[in-house]
N, CA and C atoms as an extended XYZ file, in Angstrom:
306
Properties=species:S:1:pos:R:3:atomname:S:1:resname:S:1:resid:I:1 pbc="F F F"
N        -5.158        6.922      -17.023 N   UNK     1
C        -4.545        5.081      -17.487 CA  UNK     1
C        -3.437        5.452      -18.729 C   UNK     1
N        -2.180        4.913      -18.636 N   UNK     2
C        -0.957        5.133      -19.586 CA  UNK     2
C        -0.854        3.557      -19.877 C   UNK     2
N        -0.267        2.517      -21.514 N   UNK     3
C         0.162        1.392      -21.474 CA  UNK     3
C         1.780        1.881      -21.454 C   UNK     3
N         2.181        0.618      -20.637 N   UNK     4
C         3.734        0.449      -20.400 CA  UNK     4
C         3.909       -0.597      -20.668 C   UNK     4
N         4.470       -0.363      -21.770 N   UNK     5
C         4.964       -1.819      -22.087 CA  UNK     5
C         3.487       -3.165      -22.216 C   UNK     5
N         2.737       -3.316      -22.749 N   UNK     6
C         1.977       -3.816      -23.315 CA  UNK     6
C         0.676       -3.733      -21.953 C   UNK     6
N         1.182       -3.060      -21.043 N   UNK     7
C         0.211       -2.990      -19.415 CA  UNK     7
C        -0.408       -2.060      -19.010 C   UNK     7
N        -1.327       -1.408      -18.655 N   UNK     8
C        -2.248       -0.618      -18.783 CA  UNK     8
C        -2.261       -0.414      -17.265 C   UNK     8
N        -1.188        0.689      -16.873 N   UNK     9
C        -0.889        0.956      -15.240 CA  UNK     9
C        -2.153        2.853      -15.258 C   UNK     9
N        -2.484        2.487      -14.241 N   UNK    10
C        -3.380        4.299      -13.946 CA  UNK    10
C        -2.140        4.900      -13.264 C   UNK    10
N        -3.416        6.130      -13.752 N   UNK    11
C        -2.563        7.399      -13.045 CA  UNK    11
C        -2.778        7.873      -12.034 C   UNK    11
N        -1.954        8.474      -10.935 N   UNK    12
C        -2.051        9.283       -9.875 CA  UNK    12
C        -1.677       10.801      -10.681 C   UNK    12
N        -1.809       11.547       -9.721 N   UNK    13
C        -0.860       13.126       -9.816 CA  UNK    13
C        -1.231       13.143       -7.944 C   UNK    13
N         0.737       13.187       -7.898 N   UNK    14
C         0.728       13.745       -6.412 CA  UNK    14
C         0.402       14.606       -5.862 C   UNK    14
N         0.296       16.139       -6.838 N   UNK    15
C        -1.020       17.233       -6.624 CA  UNK    15
C        -1.981       16.512       -5.833 C   UNK    15
N        -2.360       15.775       -6.751 N   UNK    16
C        -3.769       16.074       -6.096 CA  UNK    16
C        -4.155       14.592       -5.572 C   UNK    16
N        -3.457       13.991       -4.934 N   UNK    17
C        -2.745       13.099       -3.612 CA  UNK    17
C        -3.322       13.993       -2.808 C   UNK    17
N        -2.338       15.150       -2.663 N   UNK    18
C        -2.312       15.516       -1.417 CA  UNK    18
C        -2.971       17.337       -1.538 C   UNK    18
N        -3.907       17.818       -2.601 N   UNK    19
C        -4.724       18.363       -2.713 CA  UNK    19
C        -3.680       19.668       -2.698 C   UNK    19
N        -2.699       19.759       -3.236 N   UNK    20
C        -1.395       20.805       -4.153 CA  UNK    20
C        -2.172       20.533       -5.159 C   UNK    20
N        -1.674       22.445       -6.606 N   UNK    21
C        -1.762       21.916       -7.181 CA  UNK    21
C         0.072       22.436       -8.041 C   UNK    21
N         0.171       20.942       -8.355 N   UNK    22
C         1.198       21.129       -9.368 CA  UNK    22
C         1.535       22.241      -10.270 C   UNK    22
N         3.083       22.110      -10.792 N   UNK    23
C         3.408       23.628      -11.658 CA  UNK    23
C         2.801       22.435      -13.035 C   UNK    23
N         3.333       21.741      -12.883 N   UNK    24
C         2.850       20.796      -14.533 CA  UNK    24
C         1.827       19.991      -14.235 C   UNK    24
N         1.122       20.496      -15.807 N   UNK    25
C        -1.130       19.876      -15.954 CA  UNK    25
C        -0.579       18.956      -16.682 C   UNK    25
N        -0.178       18.447      -17.723 N   UNK    26
C        -0.288       17.534      -19.131 CA  UNK    26
C         1.124       17.190      -18.664 C   UNK    26
N         0.842       15.403      -18.766 N   UNK    27
C         1.722       14.778      -19.252 CA  UNK    27
C         3.209       14.820      -19.591 C   UNK    27
N         2.453       15.489      -20.675 N   UNK    28
C         3.916       15.624      -21.475 CA  UNK    28
C         5.123       16.666      -20.567 C   UNK    28
N         4.456       17.727      -19.342 N   UNK    29
C         5.171       18.303      -19.305 CA  UNK    29
C         6.078       17.799      -17.969 C   UNK    29
N         5.580       16.517      -17.576 N   UNK    30
C         5.915       16.335      -15.729 CA  UNK    30
C         6.738       15.192      -16.185 C   UNK    30
N         6.771       14.619      -14.882 N   UNK    31
C         7.522       12.957      -15.388 CA  UNK    31
C         5.848       11.451      -14.792 C   UNK    31
N         5.986       10.764      -15.476 N   UNK    32
C         5.526       10.010      -14.781 CA  UNK    32
C         6.769        8.718      -14.428 C   UNK    32
N         6.696        8.224      -12.842 N   UNK    33
C         7.998        7.829      -12.056 CA  UNK    33
C         6.691        6.081      -11.807 C   UNK    33
N         7.625        4.975      -12.214 N   UNK    34
C         6.072        3.691      -11.848 CA  UNK    34
C         6.719        3.557      -10.350 C   UNK    34
N         5.567        2.746      -10.001 N   UNK    35
C         5.197        2.771       -8.531 CA  UNK    35
C         4.750        0.835       -8.982 C   UNK    35
N         5.867       -0.261       -7.666 N   UNK    36
C         4.839       -0.936       -7.858 CA  UNK    36
C         4.942       -1.542       -5.893 C   UNK    36
N         4.180       -2.094       -5.714 N   UNK    37
C         3.627       -2.688       -4.220 CA  UNK    37
C         2.667       -3.465       -4.470 C   UNK    37
N         2.987       -4.667       -3.374 N   UNK    38
C         2.043       -5.178       -2.978 CA  UNK    38
C         1.185       -5.848       -4.245 C   UNK    38
N         1.120       -6.425       -5.331 N   UNK    39
C         1.170       -6.665       -6.820 CA  UNK    39
C         0.391       -5.913       -7.820 C   UNK    39
N         0.624       -4.326       -7.404 N   UNK    40
C         0.084       -3.058       -7.600 CA  UNK    40
C         0.867       -1.960       -8.589 C   UNK    40
N         0.788       -1.868       -9.493 N   UNK    41
C         1.289       -0.735      -10.736 CA  UNK    41
C         0.588        0.437      -10.490 C   UNK    41
N         1.401        1.951      -10.640 N   UNK    42
C         0.907        2.790      -10.690 CA  UNK    42
C         1.221        3.719      -10.884 C   UNK    42
N         1.286        4.530      -11.907 N   UNK    43
C         2.068        5.476      -12.187 CA  UNK    43
C         2.441        6.618      -11.802 C   UNK    43
N         2.868        7.548      -10.978 N   UNK    44
C         2.476        8.171       -9.990 CA  UNK    44
C         3.156        9.672      -11.122 C   UNK    44
N         2.741       10.661      -11.324 N   UNK    45
C         2.409       11.638      -12.031 CA  UNK    45
C         3.652       12.513      -10.486 C   UNK    45
N         4.452       13.422      -11.996 N   UNK    46
C         5.240       14.205      -10.137 CA  UNK    46
C         5.616       14.989      -11.342 C   UNK    46
N         6.109       16.569      -10.368 N   UNK    47
C         6.355       17.772      -11.654 CA  UNK    47
C         8.270       17.704      -11.716 C   UNK    47
N         8.631       17.370      -10.862 N   UNK    48
C        10.170       16.939      -11.054 CA  UNK    48
C        10.780       16.117       -9.761 C   UNK    48
N        11.908       15.309      -10.669 N   UNK    49
C        12.717       14.738       -9.774 CA  UNK    49
C        14.072       15.769       -9.030 C   UNK    49
N        14.438       15.626       -8.016 N   UNK    50
C        14.977       16.772       -7.828 CA  UNK    50
C        16.514       16.297       -7.265 C   UNK    50
N        16.017       14.902       -7.279 N   UNK    51
C        17.648       14.115       -6.568 CA  UNK    51
C        17.781       12.580       -6.657 C   UNK    51
N        18.774       12.301       -5.578 N   UNK    52
C        18.530       11.002       -4.984 CA  UNK    52
C        20.262       11.485       -3.672 C   UNK    52
N        19.394       10.394       -2.845 N   UNK    53
C        20.335       10.928       -1.149 CA  UNK    53
C        20.134        9.240       -0.953 C   UNK    53
N        21.287        9.394        0.075 N   UNK    54
C        21.025        8.508        0.996 CA  UNK    54
C        20.682        8.532        2.092 C   UNK    54
N        19.636        8.543        3.732 N   UNK    55
C        19.041        9.378        4.065 CA  UNK    55
C        18.812        8.361        5.508 C   UNK    55
N        18.810        8.862        6.450 N   UNK    56
C        18.297        7.634        7.397 CA  UNK    56
C        17.227        8.563        7.798 C   UNK    56
N        15.940        7.290        7.609 N   UNK    57
C        14.520        7.819        7.775 CA  UNK    57
C        13.659        7.648        9.217 C   UNK    57
N        13.133        8.428        9.650 N   UNK    58
C        12.641        9.049       11.060 CA  UNK    58
C        11.477        8.877       10.924 C   UNK    58
N        10.955        7.725       11.671 N   UNK    59
C         9.286        7.796       12.038 CA  UNK    59
C         8.993        9.144       12.271 C   UNK    59
N         7.654        9.071       10.810 N   UNK    60
C         6.797       10.679       11.363 CA  UNK    60
C         6.297       10.375       12.169 C   UNK    60
N         5.078        9.191       12.748 N   UNK    61
C         4.078        8.651       13.440 CA  UNK    61
C         4.679        8.806       14.704 C   UNK    61
N         5.995        8.616       15.528 N   UNK    62
C         6.315        7.963       16.487 CA  UNK    62
C         7.159        9.513       16.808 C   UNK    62
N         6.367       10.840       15.916 N   UNK    63
C         7.800       11.824       16.572 CA  UNK    63
C         6.508       13.177       16.285 C   UNK    63
N         5.596       12.453       15.452 N   UNK    64
C         4.676       14.199       15.237 CA  UNK    64
C         3.296       12.935       15.381 C   UNK    64
N         2.691       12.257       14.139 N   UNK    65
C         1.380       11.694       14.117 CA  UNK    65
C         1.236       10.478       12.632 C   UNK    65
N         0.965       10.042       12.959 N   UNK    66
C         0.066        8.772       11.730 CA  UNK    66
C        -0.331       10.632       10.433 C   UNK    66
N         0.428       10.129        9.230 N   UNK    67
C         0.101       11.448        8.131 CA  UNK    67
C        -0.245       10.199        7.142 C   UNK    67
N        -1.810        9.909        6.333 N   UNK    68
C        -1.801        9.418        5.095 CA  UNK    68
C        -0.781        9.533        3.876 C   UNK    68
N         0.182        8.022        3.181 N   UNK    69
C         0.401        8.123        2.229 CA  UNK    69
C         2.341        8.784        2.391 C   UNK    69
N         2.561        9.191        3.632 N   UNK    70
C         3.693        9.765        4.117 CA  UNK    70
C         4.904        8.259        5.367 C   UNK    70
N         5.401        8.099        4.904 N   UNK    71
C         6.042        6.615        5.742 CA  UNK    71
C         6.877        7.144        6.525 C   UNK    71
N         7.508        8.940        6.853 N   UNK    72
C         8.256        8.950        7.433 CA  UNK    72
C         8.591        9.926        7.031 C   UNK    72
N        10.107       10.745        7.762 N   UNK    73
C        11.032       12.175        6.972 CA  UNK    73
C        12.646       12.026        7.731 C   UNK    73
N        13.144       12.839        6.419 N   UNK    74
C        14.919       12.734        6.913 CA  UNK    74
C        15.326       14.430        6.879 C   UNK    74
N        15.502       14.554        7.799 N   UNK    75
C        16.263       16.002        7.254 CA  UNK    75
C        17.674       15.843        6.174 C   UNK    75
N        17.138       17.041        5.599 N   UNK    76
C        18.756       16.885        4.861 CA  UNK    76
C        19.762       17.422        5.030 C   UNK    76
N        20.968       17.602        4.346 N   UNK    77
C        22.255       18.258        4.649 CA  UNK    77
C        21.877       19.526        4.625 C   UNK    77
N        20.601       20.212        3.667 N   UNK    78
C        21.015       21.844        4.144 CA  UNK    78
C        20.594       22.133        5.031 C   UNK    78
N        19.455       21.326        6.214 N   UNK    79
C        18.884       21.185        6.992 CA  UNK    79
C        17.098       21.052        6.913 C   UNK    79
N        16.530       21.254        5.531 N   UNK    80
C        14.849       20.695        5.124 CA  UNK    80
C        14.970       19.725        5.541 C   UNK    80
N        13.951       19.567        5.427 N   UNK    81
C        12.652       18.321        6.202 CA  UNK    81
C        12.080       17.524        4.969 C   UNK    81
N        12.262       16.526        4.348 N   UNK    82
C        11.773       15.597        3.171 CA  UNK    82
C        11.382       14.992        3.935 C   UNK    82
N        10.081       14.886        3.062 N   UNK    83
C         9.285       13.896        3.985 CA  UNK    83
C         9.120       12.474        2.932 C   UNK    83
N         9.769       11.118        3.305 N   UNK    84
C         9.484        9.736        2.675 CA  UNK    84
C         7.795        9.511        2.268 C   UNK    84
N         7.709        8.899        1.350 N   UNK    85
C         6.311        8.664        0.838 CA  UNK    85
C         6.001        6.986        0.894 C   UNK    85
N         4.993        6.792        1.296 N   UNK    86
C         4.596        5.715        1.221 CA  UNK    86
C         3.637        4.784       -0.512 C   UNK    86
N         4.908        3.990       -0.862 N   UNK    87
C         4.169        3.806       -1.751 CA  UNK    87
C         3.415        2.888       -1.704 C   UNK    87
N         3.434        2.166       -0.761 N   UNK    88
C         1.963        1.265       -0.567 CA  UNK    88
C         0.702        1.550       -0.605 C   UNK    88
N         0.600        3.122        0.445 N   UNK    89
C        -0.302        3.449       -0.042 CA  UNK    89
C        -0.471        4.669       -0.412 C   UNK    89
N         0.116        4.637       -1.375 N   UNK    90
C        -0.491        5.770       -3.032 CA  UNK    90
C        -0.665        4.443       -3.494 C   UNK    90
N        -0.171        3.803       -3.442 N   UNK    91
C        -0.495        2.309       -4.925 CA  UNK    91
C        -2.089        2.353       -4.398 C   UNK    91
N        -2.776        1.444       -2.939 N   UNK    92
C        -3.724        0.940       -2.576 CA  UNK    92
C        -4.798        2.248       -3.307 C   UNK    92
N        -4.309        3.093       -2.919 N   UNK    93
C        -5.349        4.126       -2.807 CA  UNK    93
C        -6.108        4.459       -4.457 C   UNK    93
N        -4.608        4.481       -5.204 N   UNK    94
C        -4.906        4.352       -6.423 CA  UNK    94
C        -5.964        3.405       -7.022 C   UNK    94
N        -5.856        2.034       -6.481 N   UNK    95
C        -6.619        0.726       -6.976 CA  UNK    95
C        -7.724        0.712       -6.360 C   UNK    95
N        -7.964        1.427       -4.809 N   UNK    96
C        -9.110        1.716       -4.395 CA  UNK    96
C       -10.184        2.400       -5.299 C   UNK    96
N        -9.386        3.238       -5.727 N   UNK    97
C       -10.329        4.204       -6.890 CA  UNK    97
C       -11.088        3.492       -7.775 C   UNK    97
N       -10.014        3.248       -8.662 N   UNK    98
C       -10.347        1.850       -9.717 CA  UNK    98
C       -11.523        1.305       -9.100 C   UNK    98
N       -11.441        0.795       -7.815 N   UNK    99
C       -12.606       -0.347       -7.752 CA  UNK    99
C       -13.473        0.474       -7.531 C   UNK    99
N       -13.752        1.378       -7.199 N   UNK   100
C       -14.782        2.401       -6.682 CA  UNK   100
C       -15.620        2.625       -7.864 C   UNK   100
N       -14.674        3.049       -8.744 N   UNK   101
C       -15.606        3.931      -10.160 CA  UNK   101
C       -16.225        2.626      -11.709 C   UNK   101
N       -14.954        1.482      -10.999 N   UNK   102
C       -15.959       -0.577      -11.905 CA  UNK   102
C       -17.377       -0.576      -11.804 C   UNK   102
């Protein structure tokens, strides 16, 4: 957990959620993004922020299958596919892990 403005917020690593090895292992080397959904907050630990884009989101479930933690996908201007995170799922996952640990 980290303290943000006097409130303790659980931290979850995006690499851990998806079973990947992140480039950054220490909080000081990466970025913490505060997520808020369904009454809960979570700090999402990521390696880097690439940029900000306005995109059209396509349903992944309709076009492929349901993928936990991903709400959809978009095709970027250069043709790459970018996944859209399901923030509510990630926050819920973090809080359910905390409940089990308590």
